[in-house]
PDB file of C-alpha atoms in Angstrom:
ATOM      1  CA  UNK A   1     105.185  82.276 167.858  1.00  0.00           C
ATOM      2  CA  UNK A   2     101.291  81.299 167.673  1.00  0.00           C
ATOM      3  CA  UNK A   3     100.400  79.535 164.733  1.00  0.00           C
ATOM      4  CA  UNK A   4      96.296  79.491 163.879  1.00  0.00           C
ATOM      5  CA  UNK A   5      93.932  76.889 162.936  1.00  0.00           C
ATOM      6  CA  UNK A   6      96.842  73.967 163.610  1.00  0.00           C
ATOM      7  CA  UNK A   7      94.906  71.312 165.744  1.00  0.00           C
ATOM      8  CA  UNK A   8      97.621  68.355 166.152  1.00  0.00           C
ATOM      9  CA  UNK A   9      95.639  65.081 167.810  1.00  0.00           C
ATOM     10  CA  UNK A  10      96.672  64.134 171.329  1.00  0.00           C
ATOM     11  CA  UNK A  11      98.253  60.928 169.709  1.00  0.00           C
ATOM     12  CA  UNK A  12     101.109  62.978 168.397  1.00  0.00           C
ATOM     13  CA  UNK A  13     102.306  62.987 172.625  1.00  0.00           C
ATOM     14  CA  UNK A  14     101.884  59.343 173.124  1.00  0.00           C
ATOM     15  CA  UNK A  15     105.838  58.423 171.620  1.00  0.00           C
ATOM     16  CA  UNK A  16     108.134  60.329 173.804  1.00  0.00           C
ATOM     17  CA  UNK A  17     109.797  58.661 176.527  1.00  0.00           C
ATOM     18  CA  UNK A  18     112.846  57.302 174.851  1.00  0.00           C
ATOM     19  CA  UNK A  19     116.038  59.286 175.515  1.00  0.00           C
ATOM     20  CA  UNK A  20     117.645  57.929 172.664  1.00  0.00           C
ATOM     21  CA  UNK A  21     114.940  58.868 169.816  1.00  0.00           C
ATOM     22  CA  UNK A  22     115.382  61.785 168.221  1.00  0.00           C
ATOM     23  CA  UNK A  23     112.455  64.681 167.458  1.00  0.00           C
ATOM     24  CA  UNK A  24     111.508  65.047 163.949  1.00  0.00           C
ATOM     25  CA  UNK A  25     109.679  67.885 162.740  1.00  0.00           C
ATOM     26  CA  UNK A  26     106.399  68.115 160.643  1.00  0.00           C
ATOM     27  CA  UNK A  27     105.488  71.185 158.929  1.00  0.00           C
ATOM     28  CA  UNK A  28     103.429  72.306 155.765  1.00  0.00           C
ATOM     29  CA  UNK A  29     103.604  74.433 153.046  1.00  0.00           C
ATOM     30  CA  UNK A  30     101.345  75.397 150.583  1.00  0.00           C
ATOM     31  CA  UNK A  31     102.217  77.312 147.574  1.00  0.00           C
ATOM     32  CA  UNK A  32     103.180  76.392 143.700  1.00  0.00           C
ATOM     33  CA  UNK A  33     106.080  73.502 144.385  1.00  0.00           C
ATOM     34  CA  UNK A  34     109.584  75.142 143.884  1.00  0.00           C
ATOM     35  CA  UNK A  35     113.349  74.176 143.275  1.00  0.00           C
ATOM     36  CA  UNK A  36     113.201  70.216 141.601  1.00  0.00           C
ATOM     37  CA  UNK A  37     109.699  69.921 142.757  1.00  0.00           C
ATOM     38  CA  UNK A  38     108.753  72.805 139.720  1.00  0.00           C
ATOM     39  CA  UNK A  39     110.189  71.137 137.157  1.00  0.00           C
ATOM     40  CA  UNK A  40     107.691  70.960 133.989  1.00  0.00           C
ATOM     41  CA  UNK A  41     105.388  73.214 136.020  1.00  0.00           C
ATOM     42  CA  UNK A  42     104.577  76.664 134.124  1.00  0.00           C
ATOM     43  CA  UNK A  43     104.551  80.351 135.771  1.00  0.00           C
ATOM     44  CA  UNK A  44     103.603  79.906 139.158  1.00  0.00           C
ATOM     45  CA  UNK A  45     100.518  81.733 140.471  1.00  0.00           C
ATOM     46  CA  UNK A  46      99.071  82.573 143.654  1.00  0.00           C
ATOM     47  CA  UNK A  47      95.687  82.273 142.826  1.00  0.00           C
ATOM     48  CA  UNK A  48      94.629  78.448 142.015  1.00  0.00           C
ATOM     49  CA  UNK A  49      92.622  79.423 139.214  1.00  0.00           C
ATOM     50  CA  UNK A  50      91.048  82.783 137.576  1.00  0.00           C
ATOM     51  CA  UNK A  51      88.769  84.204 139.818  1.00  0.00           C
ATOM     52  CA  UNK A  52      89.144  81.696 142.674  1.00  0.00           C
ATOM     53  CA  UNK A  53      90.878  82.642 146.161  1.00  0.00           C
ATOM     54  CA  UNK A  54      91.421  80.364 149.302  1.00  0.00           C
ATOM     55  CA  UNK A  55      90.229  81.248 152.485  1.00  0.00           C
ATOM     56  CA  UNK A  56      91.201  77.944 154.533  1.00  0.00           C
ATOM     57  CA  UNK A  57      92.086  74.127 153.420  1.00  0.00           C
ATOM     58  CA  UNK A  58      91.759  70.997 156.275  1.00  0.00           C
ATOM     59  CA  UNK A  59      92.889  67.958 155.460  1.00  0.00           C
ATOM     60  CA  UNK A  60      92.971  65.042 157.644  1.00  0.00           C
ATOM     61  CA  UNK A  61      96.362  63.152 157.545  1.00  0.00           C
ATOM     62  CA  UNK A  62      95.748  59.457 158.785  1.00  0.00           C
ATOM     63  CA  UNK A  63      98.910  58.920 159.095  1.00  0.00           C
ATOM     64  CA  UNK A  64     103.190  59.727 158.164  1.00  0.00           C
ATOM     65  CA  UNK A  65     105.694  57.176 158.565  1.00  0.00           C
ATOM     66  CA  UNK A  66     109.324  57.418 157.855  1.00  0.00           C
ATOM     67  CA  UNK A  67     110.990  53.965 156.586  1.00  0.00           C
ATOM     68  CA  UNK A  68     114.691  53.219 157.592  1.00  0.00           C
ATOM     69  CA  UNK A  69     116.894  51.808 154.646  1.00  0.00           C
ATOM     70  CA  UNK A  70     116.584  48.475 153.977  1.00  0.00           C
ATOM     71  CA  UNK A  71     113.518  47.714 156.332  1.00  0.00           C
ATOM     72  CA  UNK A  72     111.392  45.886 153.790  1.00  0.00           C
ATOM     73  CA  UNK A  73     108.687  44.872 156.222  1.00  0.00           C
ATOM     74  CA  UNK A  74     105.479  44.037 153.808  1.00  0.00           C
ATOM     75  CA  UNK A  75     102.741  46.600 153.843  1.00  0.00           C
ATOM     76  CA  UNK A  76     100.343  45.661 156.277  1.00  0.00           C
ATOM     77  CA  UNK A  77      97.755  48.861 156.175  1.00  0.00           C
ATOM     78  CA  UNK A  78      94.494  48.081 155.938  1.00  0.00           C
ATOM     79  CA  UNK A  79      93.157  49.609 153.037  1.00  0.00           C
ATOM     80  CA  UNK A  80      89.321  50.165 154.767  1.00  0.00           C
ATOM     81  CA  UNK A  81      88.794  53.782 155.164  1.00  0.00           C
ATOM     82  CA  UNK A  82      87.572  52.669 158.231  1.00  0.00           C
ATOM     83  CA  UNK A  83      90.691  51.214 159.965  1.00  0.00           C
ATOM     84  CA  UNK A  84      94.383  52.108 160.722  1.00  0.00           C
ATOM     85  CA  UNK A  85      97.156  50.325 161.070  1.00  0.00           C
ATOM     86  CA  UNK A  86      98.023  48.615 164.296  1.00  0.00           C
ATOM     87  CA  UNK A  87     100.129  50.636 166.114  1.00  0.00           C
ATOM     88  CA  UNK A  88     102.733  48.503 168.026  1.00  0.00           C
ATOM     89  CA  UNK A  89     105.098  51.534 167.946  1.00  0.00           C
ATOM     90  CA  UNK A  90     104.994  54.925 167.754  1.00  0.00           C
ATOM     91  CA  UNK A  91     108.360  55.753 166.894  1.00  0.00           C
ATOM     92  CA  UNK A  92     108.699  56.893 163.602  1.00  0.00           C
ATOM     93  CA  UNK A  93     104.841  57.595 162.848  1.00  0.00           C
ATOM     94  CA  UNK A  94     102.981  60.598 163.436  1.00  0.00           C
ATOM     95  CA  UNK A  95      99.018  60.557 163.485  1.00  0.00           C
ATOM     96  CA  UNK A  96      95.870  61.146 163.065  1.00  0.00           C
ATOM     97  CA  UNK A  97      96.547  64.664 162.523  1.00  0.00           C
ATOM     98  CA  UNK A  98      94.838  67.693 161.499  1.00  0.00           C
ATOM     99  CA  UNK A  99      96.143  70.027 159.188  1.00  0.00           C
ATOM    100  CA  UNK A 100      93.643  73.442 159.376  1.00  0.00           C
ATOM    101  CA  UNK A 101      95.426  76.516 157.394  1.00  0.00           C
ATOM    102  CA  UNK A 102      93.772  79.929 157.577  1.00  0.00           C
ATOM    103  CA  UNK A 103      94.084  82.681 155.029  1.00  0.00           C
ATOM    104  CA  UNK A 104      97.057  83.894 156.539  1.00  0.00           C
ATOM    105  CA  UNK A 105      98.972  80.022 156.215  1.00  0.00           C
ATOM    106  CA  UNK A 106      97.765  80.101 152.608  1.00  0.00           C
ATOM    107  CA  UNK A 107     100.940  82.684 151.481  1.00  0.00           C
ATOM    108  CA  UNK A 108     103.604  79.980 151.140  1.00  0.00           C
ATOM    109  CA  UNK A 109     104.744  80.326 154.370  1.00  0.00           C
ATOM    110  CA  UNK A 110     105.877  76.890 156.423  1.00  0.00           C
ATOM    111  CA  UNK A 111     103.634  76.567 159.172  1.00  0.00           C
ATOM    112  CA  UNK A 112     104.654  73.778 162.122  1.00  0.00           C
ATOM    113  CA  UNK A 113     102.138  70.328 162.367  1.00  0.00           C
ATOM    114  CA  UNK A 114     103.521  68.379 164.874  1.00  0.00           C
ATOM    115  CA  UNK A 115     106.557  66.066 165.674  1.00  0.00           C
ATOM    116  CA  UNK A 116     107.088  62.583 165.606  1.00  0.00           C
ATOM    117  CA  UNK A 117     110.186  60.303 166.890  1.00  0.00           C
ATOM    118  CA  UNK A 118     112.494  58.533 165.453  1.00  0.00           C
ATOM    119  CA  UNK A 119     115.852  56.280 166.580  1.00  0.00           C
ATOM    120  CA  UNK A 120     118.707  57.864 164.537  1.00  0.00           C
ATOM    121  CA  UNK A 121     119.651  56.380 161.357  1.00  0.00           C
ATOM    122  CA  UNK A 122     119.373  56.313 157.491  1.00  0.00           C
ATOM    123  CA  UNK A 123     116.133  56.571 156.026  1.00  0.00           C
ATOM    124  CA  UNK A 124     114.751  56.233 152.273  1.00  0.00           C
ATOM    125  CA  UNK A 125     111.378  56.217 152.144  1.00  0.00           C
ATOM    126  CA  UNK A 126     108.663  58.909 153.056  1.00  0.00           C
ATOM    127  CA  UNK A 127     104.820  57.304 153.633  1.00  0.00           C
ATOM    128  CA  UNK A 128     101.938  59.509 154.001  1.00  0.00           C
ATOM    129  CA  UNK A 129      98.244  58.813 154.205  1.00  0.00           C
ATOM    130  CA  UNK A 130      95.291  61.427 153.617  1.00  0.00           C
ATOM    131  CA  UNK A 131      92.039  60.334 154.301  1.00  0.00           C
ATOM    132  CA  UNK A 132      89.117  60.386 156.486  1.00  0.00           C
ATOM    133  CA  UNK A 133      88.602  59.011 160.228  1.00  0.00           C
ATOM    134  CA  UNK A 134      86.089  57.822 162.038  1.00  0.00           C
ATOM    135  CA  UNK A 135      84.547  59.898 164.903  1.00  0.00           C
ATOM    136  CA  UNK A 136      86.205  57.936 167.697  1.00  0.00           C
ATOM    137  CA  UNK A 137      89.757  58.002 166.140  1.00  0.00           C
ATOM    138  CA  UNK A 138      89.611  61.810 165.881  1.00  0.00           C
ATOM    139  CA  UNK A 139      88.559  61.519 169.743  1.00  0.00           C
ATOM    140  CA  UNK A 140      88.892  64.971 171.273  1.00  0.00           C
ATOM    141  CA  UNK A 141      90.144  66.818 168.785  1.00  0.00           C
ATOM    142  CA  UNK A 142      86.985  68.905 167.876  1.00  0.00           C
ATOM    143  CA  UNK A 143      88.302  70.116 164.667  1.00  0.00           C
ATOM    144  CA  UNK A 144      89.446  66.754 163.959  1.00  0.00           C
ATOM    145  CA  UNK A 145      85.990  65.060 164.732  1.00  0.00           C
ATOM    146  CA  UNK A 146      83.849  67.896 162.384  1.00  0.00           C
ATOM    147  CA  UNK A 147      85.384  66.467 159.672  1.00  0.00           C
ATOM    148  CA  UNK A 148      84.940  62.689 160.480  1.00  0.00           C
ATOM    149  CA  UNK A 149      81.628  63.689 161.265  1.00  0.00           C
ATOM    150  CA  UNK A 150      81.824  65.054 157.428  1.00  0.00           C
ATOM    151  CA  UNK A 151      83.308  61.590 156.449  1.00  0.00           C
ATOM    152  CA  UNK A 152      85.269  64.187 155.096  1.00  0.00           C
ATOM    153  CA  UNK A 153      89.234  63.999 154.563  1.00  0.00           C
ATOM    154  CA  UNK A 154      89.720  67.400 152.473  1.00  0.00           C
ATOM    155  CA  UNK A 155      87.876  71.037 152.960  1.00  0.00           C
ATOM    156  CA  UNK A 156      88.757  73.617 151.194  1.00  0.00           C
ATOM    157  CA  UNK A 157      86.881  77.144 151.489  1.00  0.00           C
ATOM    158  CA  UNK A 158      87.022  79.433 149.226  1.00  0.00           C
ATOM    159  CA  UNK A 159      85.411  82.117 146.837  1.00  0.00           C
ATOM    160  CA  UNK A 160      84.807  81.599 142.824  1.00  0.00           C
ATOM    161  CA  UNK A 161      84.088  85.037 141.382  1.00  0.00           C
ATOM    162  CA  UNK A 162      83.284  86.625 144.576  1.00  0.00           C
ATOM    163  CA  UNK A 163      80.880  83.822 145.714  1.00  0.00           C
ATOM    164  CA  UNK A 164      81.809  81.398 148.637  1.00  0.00           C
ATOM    165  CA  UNK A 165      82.420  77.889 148.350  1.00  0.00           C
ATOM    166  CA  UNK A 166      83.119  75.078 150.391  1.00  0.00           C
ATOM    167  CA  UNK A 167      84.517  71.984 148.619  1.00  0.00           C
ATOM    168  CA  UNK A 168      83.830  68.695 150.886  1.00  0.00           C
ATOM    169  CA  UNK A 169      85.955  65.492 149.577  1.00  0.00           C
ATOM    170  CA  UNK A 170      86.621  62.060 151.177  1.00  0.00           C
ATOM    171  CA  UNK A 171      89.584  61.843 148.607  1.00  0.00           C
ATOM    172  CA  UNK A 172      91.698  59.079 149.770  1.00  0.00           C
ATOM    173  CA  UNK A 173      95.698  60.217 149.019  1.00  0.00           C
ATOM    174  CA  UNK A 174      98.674  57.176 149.621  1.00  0.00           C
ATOM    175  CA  UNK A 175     101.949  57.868 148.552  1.00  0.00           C
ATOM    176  CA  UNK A 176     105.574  56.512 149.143  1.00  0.00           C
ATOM    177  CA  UNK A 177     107.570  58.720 148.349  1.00  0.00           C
ATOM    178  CA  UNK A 178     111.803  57.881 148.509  1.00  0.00           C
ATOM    179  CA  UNK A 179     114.132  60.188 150.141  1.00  0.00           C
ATOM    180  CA  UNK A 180     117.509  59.058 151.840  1.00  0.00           C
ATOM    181  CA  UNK A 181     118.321  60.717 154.717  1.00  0.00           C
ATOM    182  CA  UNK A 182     120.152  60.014 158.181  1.00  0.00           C
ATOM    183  CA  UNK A 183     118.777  61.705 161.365  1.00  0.00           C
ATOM    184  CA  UNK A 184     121.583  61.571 163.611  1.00  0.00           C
ATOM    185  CA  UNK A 185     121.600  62.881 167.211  1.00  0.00           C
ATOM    186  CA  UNK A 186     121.293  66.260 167.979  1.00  0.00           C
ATOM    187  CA  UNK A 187     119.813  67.247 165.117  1.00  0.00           C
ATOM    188  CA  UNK A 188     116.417  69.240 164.914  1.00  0.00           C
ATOM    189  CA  UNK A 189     115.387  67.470 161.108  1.00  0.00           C
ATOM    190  CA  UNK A 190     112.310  68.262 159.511  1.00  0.00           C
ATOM    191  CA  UNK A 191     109.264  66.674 156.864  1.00  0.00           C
ATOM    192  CA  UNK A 192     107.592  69.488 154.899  1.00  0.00           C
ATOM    193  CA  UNK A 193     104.463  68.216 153.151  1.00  0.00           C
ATOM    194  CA  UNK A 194     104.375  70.510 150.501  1.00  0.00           C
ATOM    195  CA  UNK A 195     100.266  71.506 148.779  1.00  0.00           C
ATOM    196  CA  UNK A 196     100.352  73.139 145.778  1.00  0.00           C
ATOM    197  CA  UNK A 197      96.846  74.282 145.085  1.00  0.00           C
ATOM    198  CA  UNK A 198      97.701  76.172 141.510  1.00  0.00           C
ATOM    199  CA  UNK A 199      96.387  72.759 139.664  1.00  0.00           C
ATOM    200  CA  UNK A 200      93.372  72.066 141.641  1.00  0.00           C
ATOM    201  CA  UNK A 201      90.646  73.673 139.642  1.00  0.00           C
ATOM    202  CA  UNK A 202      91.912  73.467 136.357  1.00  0.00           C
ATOM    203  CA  UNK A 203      91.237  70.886 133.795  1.00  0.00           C
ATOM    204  CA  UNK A 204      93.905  69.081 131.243  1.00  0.00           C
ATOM    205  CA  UNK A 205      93.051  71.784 128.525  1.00  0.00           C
ATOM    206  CA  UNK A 206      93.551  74.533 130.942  1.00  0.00           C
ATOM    207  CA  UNK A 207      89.812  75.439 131.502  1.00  0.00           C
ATOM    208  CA  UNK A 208      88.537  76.372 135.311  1.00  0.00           C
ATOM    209  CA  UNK A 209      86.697  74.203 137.209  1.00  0.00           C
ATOM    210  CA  UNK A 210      84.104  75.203 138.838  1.00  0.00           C
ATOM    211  CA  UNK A 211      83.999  73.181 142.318  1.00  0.00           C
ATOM    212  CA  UNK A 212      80.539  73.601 143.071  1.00  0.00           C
ATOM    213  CA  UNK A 213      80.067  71.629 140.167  1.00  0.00           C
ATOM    214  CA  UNK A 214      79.224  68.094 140.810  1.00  0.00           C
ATOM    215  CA  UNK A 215      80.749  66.891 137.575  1.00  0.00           C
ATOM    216  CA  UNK A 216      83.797  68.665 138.055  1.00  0.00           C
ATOM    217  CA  UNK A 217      84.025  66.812 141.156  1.00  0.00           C
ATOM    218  CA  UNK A 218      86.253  63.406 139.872  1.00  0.00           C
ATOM    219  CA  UNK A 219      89.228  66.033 137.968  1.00  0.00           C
ATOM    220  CA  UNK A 220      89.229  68.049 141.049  1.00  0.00           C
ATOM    221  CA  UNK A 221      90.152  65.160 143.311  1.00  0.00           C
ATOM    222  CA  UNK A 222      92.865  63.698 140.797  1.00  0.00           C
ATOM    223  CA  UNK A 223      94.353  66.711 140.620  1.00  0.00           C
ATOM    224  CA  UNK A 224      94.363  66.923 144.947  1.00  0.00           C
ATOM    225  CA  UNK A 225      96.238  63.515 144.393  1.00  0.00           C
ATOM    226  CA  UNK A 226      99.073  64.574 142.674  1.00  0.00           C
ATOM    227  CA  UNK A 227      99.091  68.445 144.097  1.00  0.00           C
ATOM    228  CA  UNK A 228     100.421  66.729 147.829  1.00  0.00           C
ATOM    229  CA  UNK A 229     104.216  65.698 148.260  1.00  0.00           C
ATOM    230  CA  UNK A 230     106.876  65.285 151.089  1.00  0.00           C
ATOM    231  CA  UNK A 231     110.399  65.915 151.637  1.00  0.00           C
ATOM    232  CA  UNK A 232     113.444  65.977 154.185  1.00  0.00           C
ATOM    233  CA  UNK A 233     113.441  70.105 154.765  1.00  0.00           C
ATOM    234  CA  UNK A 234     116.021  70.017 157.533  1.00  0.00           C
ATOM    235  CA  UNK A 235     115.888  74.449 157.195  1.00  0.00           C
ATOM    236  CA  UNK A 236     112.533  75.067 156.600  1.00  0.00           C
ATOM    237  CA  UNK A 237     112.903  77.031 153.679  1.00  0.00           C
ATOM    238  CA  UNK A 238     110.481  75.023 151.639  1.00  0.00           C
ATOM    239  CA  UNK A 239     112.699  72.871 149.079  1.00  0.00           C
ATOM    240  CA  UNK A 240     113.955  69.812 149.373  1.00  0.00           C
ATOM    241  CA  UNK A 241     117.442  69.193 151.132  1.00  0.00           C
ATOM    242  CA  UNK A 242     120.304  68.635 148.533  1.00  0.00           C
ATOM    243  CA  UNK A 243     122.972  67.500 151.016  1.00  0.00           C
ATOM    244  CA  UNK A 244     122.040  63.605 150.879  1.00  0.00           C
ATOM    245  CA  UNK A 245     124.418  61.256 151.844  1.00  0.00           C
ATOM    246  CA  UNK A 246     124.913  59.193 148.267  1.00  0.00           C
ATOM    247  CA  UNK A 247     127.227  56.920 149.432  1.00  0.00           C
TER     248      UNK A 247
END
């Protein structure tokens, strides 16, 4: 099946010459969050706000990393936009990446990213990192470099009220987020990152916000930071997967 707009960085190739790693799936959705993830969340809508459609949302994912249990290895990213983390193995990390969703991805549909590797075992900890790269770490990947050309890490177009917009962010979005899991061999797991736009351009009070509006700018990108989480979605059906090992 042919996905469009997905451009996945060469880098996602470099980890996969160990027999004994297993693939792991990344794939997004977007759409209202569902099952636990909806929780507190009122009627879900389609639309992110009165009068406001999508059209296509980019955003640049520096990097994923799954944690195994236990590993409590200090954080050693380097918080300048500017840098990543030294990469001294690929296994279990997956970018730069680009995640470009057309109109037709924008339907709550879960819509492949890339893969990553990982040596089987239990892990509890999620880590993913939105944000924008430079030029020569996009490399490449055209639709990669327009948006570190940009020093952008977030596009969204879209329409407010029949008018076109294009909203152009360098948001920065870190988050650690725990699920235990254990990938075991022969499995096919999979990480949804799930984007649920319904929050975006809407203020605490419920008023729209208009996102050509420079002052709405600041409420727009909190509410892109909380509006992004990740999950173990072994089926793909967009929820979480409830069939963790507690012992």
């Amino acid at each position: 099946m042919r996905f469009i707009g997905l451009c996945v960085s060469a880098m996602l190739l470099a980890a996969c010459g160990n027999e004994d790693s297993v693939k792991v799936g990344l794939s997004t959705r977007v759409g209202a969050a569902r099952g636990a993830q909806a929780v507190g969340k009122s009627a879900q809508q389609e639309e992110p706000a009165a009068g406001i459609t999508l059209d296509r949302v980019r955003l640049s994912v520096r990097e994923l990393e799954l944690e195994y249990e236990g590993d409590d290895h200090d954080d050693d990213r380097d918080d300048d936009d500017d840098q990543l983390r030294p990469r001294d193995d690929d296994e279990q990390r997956l970018g730069p990446v680009l995640i470009d969703l057309s109109a037709e991805d924008l339907n709550g549909r879960i819509v492949p990213v890339g893969n990553l590797r990982v040596t089987p075992g239990i892990f509890d900890e999620i880590e993913f990192d939105i944000g924008k790269v430079t030029v020569a770490q996009a490399g490449q990947d055209a639709p990669l470099r327009e948006l570190a050309e940009l020093g952008a890490s977030v596009i969204i177009d879209g329409h407010i009220d029949g008018q076109p917009f294009s909203f152009v962010s360098s948001v920065r979005l870190e988050q650690e987020r725990e699920a235990r899991f254990e990938v075991k061999e022969g499995q096919e797991p999979n990480i949804t990152l799930n984007i649920d736009p319904t929050g975006w351009f809407v203020d605490g009070n419920g008023q729209r916000l208009d996102p050509r509006d420079a002052s709405a700018r600041s409420t727009i990108e909190n509410n892109l930071r909380r509006s992004i989480d990740a999950f173990d979605d072994d089926d793909l059906d967009g929820d979480e997967d409830d069939d963790h090992d507690d012992d």
